[in-house]
């Protein structure tokens, strides 16, 4: 295994990043459009569904800083799209922890990669923190009706933030096992992983 990142590694990161980011926003957007109460559950469900992409990234690249590049790019895009600093602060912390946990297992230890994915998945809590501190202002700027804003904001509580962190941890961890099974059954057979 070559230690330095190659062009094909950056391409792999970019392709998986695009699919992950679009998938995350579609899943979360659909669920929140059904009901704002689904924000935290939606973040967990997105982490569950998209875990195979993360596991594919780790299996395919297996190089230092790949997770950091993947996650930092995603968090930075979120910052640009939302204008809030919370995704950066909270997102980078989880991504850095994920990088170091997976690196400690040489990107080959499934349990370490799965625990890393749990920390990686916390990047989305930054969005919830952004709404916690600036929600009414952000939603008003987005042109949301006041009744929707009120319904949305009633769910952004300290208690729900803690519940959201727990939901994300549990569903991301389960998603890692789904990702492992998919790598073994589908991706390796197809020559992708």
mmCIF file of C-alpha atoms in Angstrom:
data_model
loop_
_atom_site.group_PDB
_atom_site.id
_atom_site.type_symbol
_atom_site.label_atom_id
_atom_site.label_comp_id
_atom_site.label_asym_id
_atom_site.label_seq_id
_atom_site.Cartn_x
_atom_site.Cartn_y
_atom_site.Cartn_z
ATOM 1 C CA UNK A 1 0.000 0.000 0.000
ATOM 2 C CA UNK A 2 1.395 3.400 -0.982
ATOM 3 C CA UNK A 3 1.437 5.855 1.929
ATOM 4 C CA UNK A 4 0.868 9.047 -0.042
ATOM 5 C CA UNK A 5 -2.463 9.976 -1.568
ATOM 6 C CA UNK A 6 -2.668 9.456 -5.317
ATOM 7 C CA UNK A 7 -4.905 11.233 -7.845
ATOM 8 C CA UNK A 8 -7.219 8.210 -7.933
ATOM 9 C CA UNK A 9 -7.638 8.529 -4.140
ATOM 10 C CA UNK A 10 -8.756 12.144 -4.475
ATOM 11 C CA UNK A 11 -11.167 11.138 -7.243
ATOM 12 C CA UNK A 12 -12.575 8.363 -5.038
ATOM 13 C CA UNK A 13 -13.005 10.812 -2.158
ATOM 14 C CA UNK A 14 -14.724 13.311 -4.467
ATOM 15 C CA UNK A 15 -17.163 10.811 -5.959
ATOM 16 C CA UNK A 16 -18.125 9.297 -2.602
ATOM 17 C CA UNK A 17 -18.364 12.791 -1.080
ATOM 18 C CA UNK A 18 -20.799 13.946 -3.764
ATOM 19 C CA UNK A 19 -23.024 10.888 -3.318
ATOM 20 C CA UNK A 20 -22.877 11.086 0.494
ATOM 21 C CA UNK A 21 -23.582 14.821 0.663
ATOM 22 C CA UNK A 22 -26.457 14.739 -1.817
ATOM 23 C CA UNK A 23 -27.872 11.610 -0.184
ATOM 24 C CA UNK A 24 -27.668 13.127 3.288
ATOM 25 C CA UNK A 25 -29.442 16.301 2.238
ATOM 26 C CA UNK A 26 -32.130 14.412 0.309
ATOM 27 C CA UNK A 27 -32.864 12.034 3.184
ATOM 28 C CA UNK A 28 -32.893 14.760 5.812
ATOM 29 C CA UNK A 29 -34.807 17.175 3.577
ATOM 30 C CA UNK A 30 -37.544 14.635 2.835
ATOM 31 C CA UNK A 31 -37.976 13.725 6.486
ATOM 32 C CA UNK A 32 -37.978 17.324 7.763
ATOM 33 C CA UNK A 33 -40.462 18.308 5.035
ATOM 34 C CA UNK A 34 -42.824 15.647 6.424
ATOM 35 C CA UNK A 35 -42.425 17.074 9.927
ATOM 36 C CA UNK A 36 -39.822 19.324 11.571
ATOM 37 C CA UNK A 37 -39.954 16.888 14.495
ATOM 38 C CA UNK A 38 -37.948 14.447 12.374
ATOM 39 C CA UNK A 39 -34.764 16.574 12.313
ATOM 40 C CA UNK A 40 -32.790 14.503 14.824
ATOM 41 C CA UNK A 41 -34.237 11.164 13.786
ATOM 42 C CA UNK A 42 -33.528 12.154 10.178
ATOM 43 C CA UNK A 43 -29.868 12.798 10.935
ATOM 44 C CA UNK A 44 -29.629 9.339 12.482
ATOM 45 C CA UNK A 45 -31.482 7.676 9.600
ATOM 46 C CA UNK A 46 -29.204 9.401 7.082
ATOM 47 C CA UNK A 47 -26.166 8.159 9.034
ATOM 48 C CA UNK A 48 -27.611 4.638 8.991
ATOM 49 C CA UNK A 49 -28.365 4.619 5.257
ATOM 50 C CA UNK A 50 -25.100 6.270 4.176
ATOM 51 C CA UNK A 51 -22.760 4.179 6.351
ATOM 52 C CA UNK A 52 -21.888 1.843 3.432
ATOM 53 C CA UNK A 53 -20.445 4.820 1.526
ATOM 54 C CA UNK A 54 -18.212 5.728 4.445
ATOM 55 C CA UNK A 55 -17.067 2.122 4.844
ATOM 56 C CA UNK A 56 -16.382 1.985 1.101
ATOM 57 C CA UNK A 57 -14.255 5.139 1.355
ATOM 58 C CA UNK A 58 -12.207 3.726 4.231
ATOM 59 C CA UNK A 59 -11.768 0.347 2.497
ATOM 60 C CA UNK A 60 -10.911 1.838 -0.889
ATOM 61 C CA UNK A 61 -8.480 4.591 0.128
ATOM 62 C CA UNK A 62 -6.919 3.368 3.429
ATOM 63 C CA UNK A 63 -4.602 6.355 3.655
ATOM 64 C CA UNK A 64 -3.905 8.926 6.307
ATOM 65 C CA UNK A 65 -6.036 12.063 6.075
ATOM 66 C CA UNK A 66 -8.606 10.637 3.620
ATOM 67 C CA UNK A 67 -11.366 10.780 6.244
ATOM 68 C CA UNK A 68 -10.288 14.281 7.244
ATOM 69 C CA UNK A 69 -10.320 15.504 3.633
ATOM 70 C CA UNK A 70 -13.703 13.858 3.024
ATOM 71 C CA UNK A 71 -15.303 15.267 6.160
ATOM 72 C CA UNK A 72 -13.678 18.692 6.126
ATOM 73 C CA UNK A 73 -14.856 19.267 2.563
ATOM 74 C CA UNK A 74 -18.400 18.287 3.510
ATOM 75 C CA UNK A 75 -18.453 20.519 6.595
ATOM 76 C CA UNK A 76 -16.985 23.435 4.657
ATOM 77 C CA UNK A 77 -19.647 23.084 1.942
ATOM 78 C CA UNK A 78 -22.268 23.102 4.718
ATOM 79 C CA UNK A 79 -20.720 26.284 6.141
ATOM 80 C CA UNK A 80 -20.859 28.000 2.755
ATOM 81 C CA UNK A 81 -24.457 26.891 2.169
ATOM 82 C CA UNK A 82 -25.762 27.844 5.616
ATOM 83 C CA UNK A 83 -23.471 30.668 6.680
ATOM 84 C CA UNK A 84 -23.259 29.287 10.211
ATOM 85 C CA UNK A 85 -20.045 28.544 12.070
ATOM 86 C CA UNK A 86 -21.494 25.712 14.196
ATOM 87 C CA UNK A 87 -21.078 23.029 11.531
ATOM 88 C CA UNK A 88 -17.388 23.897 11.367
ATOM 89 C CA UNK A 89 -16.774 23.824 15.125
ATOM 90 C CA UNK A 90 -18.673 20.641 15.884
ATOM 91 C CA UNK A 91 -18.101 18.960 12.543
ATOM 92 C CA UNK A 92 -14.329 19.191 12.510
ATOM 93 C CA UNK A 93 -14.070 17.832 16.029
ATOM 94 C CA UNK A 94 -15.930 14.616 15.151
ATOM 95 C CA UNK A 95 -14.056 14.220 11.870
ATOM 96 C CA UNK A 96 -10.637 14.647 13.495
ATOM 97 C CA UNK A 97 -11.539 12.058 16.134
ATOM 98 C CA UNK A 98 -12.796 9.690 13.401
ATOM 99 C CA UNK A 99 -9.539 10.079 11.459
ATOM 100 C CA UNK A 100 -7.390 9.254 14.465
ATOM 101 C CA UNK A 101 -9.517 6.291 15.578
ATOM 102 C CA UNK A 102 -9.484 4.699 12.108
ATOM 103 C CA UNK A 103 -5.779 5.488 11.672
ATOM 104 C CA UNK A 104 -5.012 3.706 14.961
ATOM 105 C CA UNK A 105 -6.372 0.529 13.335
ATOM 106 C CA UNK A 106 -4.506 1.198 10.075
ATOM 107 C CA UNK A 107 -7.946 1.686 8.429
ATOM 108 C CA UNK A 108 -8.391 -2.105 8.441
ATOM 109 C CA UNK A 109 -9.896 -2.710 11.885
ATOM 110 C CA UNK A 110 -13.683 -2.767 11.433
ATOM 111 C CA UNK A 111 -14.555 -1.921 15.050
ATOM 112 C CA UNK A 112 -12.251 1.116 15.023
ATOM 113 C CA UNK A 113 -13.608 2.203 11.633
ATOM 114 C CA UNK A 114 -17.160 1.800 12.910
ATOM 115 C CA UNK A 115 -16.482 3.800 16.088
ATOM 116 C CA UNK A 116 -14.785 6.369 13.861
ATOM 117 C CA UNK A 117 -17.931 6.543 11.751
ATOM 118 C CA UNK A 118 -20.021 7.293 14.830
ATOM 119 C CA UNK A 119 -17.803 10.301 15.590
ATOM 120 C CA UNK A 120 -17.760 11.264 11.906
ATOM 121 C CA UNK A 121 -21.576 11.249 11.868
ATOM 122 C CA UNK A 122 -21.668 13.942 14.542
ATOM 123 C CA UNK A 123 -20.785 16.520 11.892
ATOM 124 C CA UNK A 124 -24.527 16.956 11.322
ATOM 125 C CA UNK A 125 -25.189 17.972 14.939
ATOM 126 C CA UNK A 126 -23.521 21.253 14.013
ATOM 127 C CA UNK A 127 -26.546 22.052 11.862
ATOM 128 C CA UNK A 128 -28.879 21.408 14.796
ATOM 129 C CA UNK A 129 -26.715 23.647 17.013
ATOM 130 C CA UNK A 130 -26.937 26.331 14.364
ATOM 131 C CA UNK A 131 -30.737 26.181 14.536
ATOM 132 C CA UNK A 132 -30.563 26.064 18.333
ATOM 133 C CA UNK A 133 -28.730 29.398 18.444
ATOM 134 C CA UNK A 134 -29.884 31.149 15.249
ATOM 135 C CA UNK A 135 -32.912 29.172 14.044
ATOM 136 C CA UNK A 136 -35.607 31.803 13.733
ATOM 137 C CA UNK A 137 -33.252 34.170 11.934
ATOM 138 C CA UNK A 138 -32.028 31.487 9.492
ATOM 139 C CA UNK A 139 -35.499 30.165 8.712
ATOM 140 C CA UNK A 140 -36.880 33.682 8.255
ATOM 141 C CA UNK A 141 -34.082 34.479 5.795
ATOM 142 C CA UNK A 142 -34.952 31.270 3.925
ATOM 143 C CA UNK A 143 -38.515 32.567 3.512
ATOM 144 C CA UNK A 144 -40.225 29.985 5.715
ATOM 145 C CA UNK A 145 -43.724 30.888 6.975
ATOM 146 C CA UNK A 146 -43.898 31.878 10.649
ATOM 147 C CA UNK A 147 -46.120 28.909 11.600
ATOM 148 C CA UNK A 148 -43.532 26.498 10.152
ATOM 149 C CA UNK A 149 -40.749 28.333 12.006
ATOM 150 C CA UNK A 150 -42.661 28.033 15.284
ATOM 151 C CA UNK A 151 -43.343 24.318 14.700
ATOM 152 C CA UNK A 152 -39.702 23.730 13.784
ATOM 153 C CA UNK A 153 -38.203 25.687 16.675
ATOM 154 C CA UNK A 154 -40.301 24.001 19.367
ATOM 155 C CA UNK A 155 -38.270 20.825 18.660
ATOM 156 C CA UNK A 156 -34.857 22.470 18.978
ATOM 157 C CA UNK A 157 -34.265 21.969 22.694
ATOM 158 C CA UNK A 158 -31.271 20.955 24.796
ATOM 159 C CA UNK A 159 -32.986 17.662 25.610
ATOM 160 C CA UNK A 160 -33.606 16.919 21.915
ATOM 161 C CA UNK A 161 -29.970 17.737 21.092
ATOM 162 C CA UNK A 162 -28.830 15.103 23.591
ATOM 163 C CA UNK A 163 -31.394 12.615 22.262
ATOM 164 C CA UNK A 164 -30.192 13.426 18.732
ATOM 165 C CA UNK A 165 -26.589 12.635 19.665
ATOM 166 C CA UNK A 166 -27.700 9.269 21.072
ATOM 167 C CA UNK A 167 -29.867 8.474 18.011
ATOM 168 C CA UNK A 168 -27.009 9.301 15.645
ATOM 169 C CA UNK A 169 -24.563 7.154 17.651
ATOM 170 C CA UNK A 170 -26.837 4.100 17.696
ATOM 171 C CA UNK A 171 -27.954 4.309 14.053
ATOM 172 C CA UNK A 172 -24.470 5.123 12.732
ATOM 173 C CA UNK A 173 -23.031 2.149 14.621
ATOM 174 C CA UNK A 174 -25.715 -0.180 13.213
ATOM 175 C CA UNK A 175 -25.116 1.348 9.771
ATOM 176 C CA UNK A 176 -21.458 0.392 10.019
ATOM 177 C CA UNK A 177 -22.428 -3.288 10.243
ATOM 178 C CA UNK A 178 -24.705 -2.860 7.230
ATOM 179 C CA UNK A 179 -21.827 -1.195 5.393
ATOM 180 C CA UNK A 180 -19.486 -4.059 6.294
ATOM 181 C CA UNK A 181 -22.005 -6.608 4.997
ATOM 182 C CA UNK A 182 -22.503 -4.647 1.766
ATOM 183 C CA UNK A 183 -18.744 -4.356 1.234
ATOM 184 C CA UNK A 184 -18.376 -8.074 1.628
ATOM 185 C CA UNK A 185 -21.384 -9.078 -0.439
ATOM 186 C CA UNK A 186 -21.705 -6.496 -3.193
ATOM 187 C CA UNK A 187 -18.774 -4.107 -3.477
ATOM 188 C CA UNK A 188 -15.982 -6.698 -3.332
ATOM 189 C CA UNK A 189 -17.815 -8.998 -5.754
ATOM 190 C CA UNK A 190 -18.201 -6.086 -8.174
ATOM 191 C CA UNK A 191 -14.532 -5.184 -7.786
ATOM 192 C CA UNK A 192 -15.277 -1.791 -6.226
ATOM 193 C CA UNK A 193 -13.780 -2.414 -2.774
#
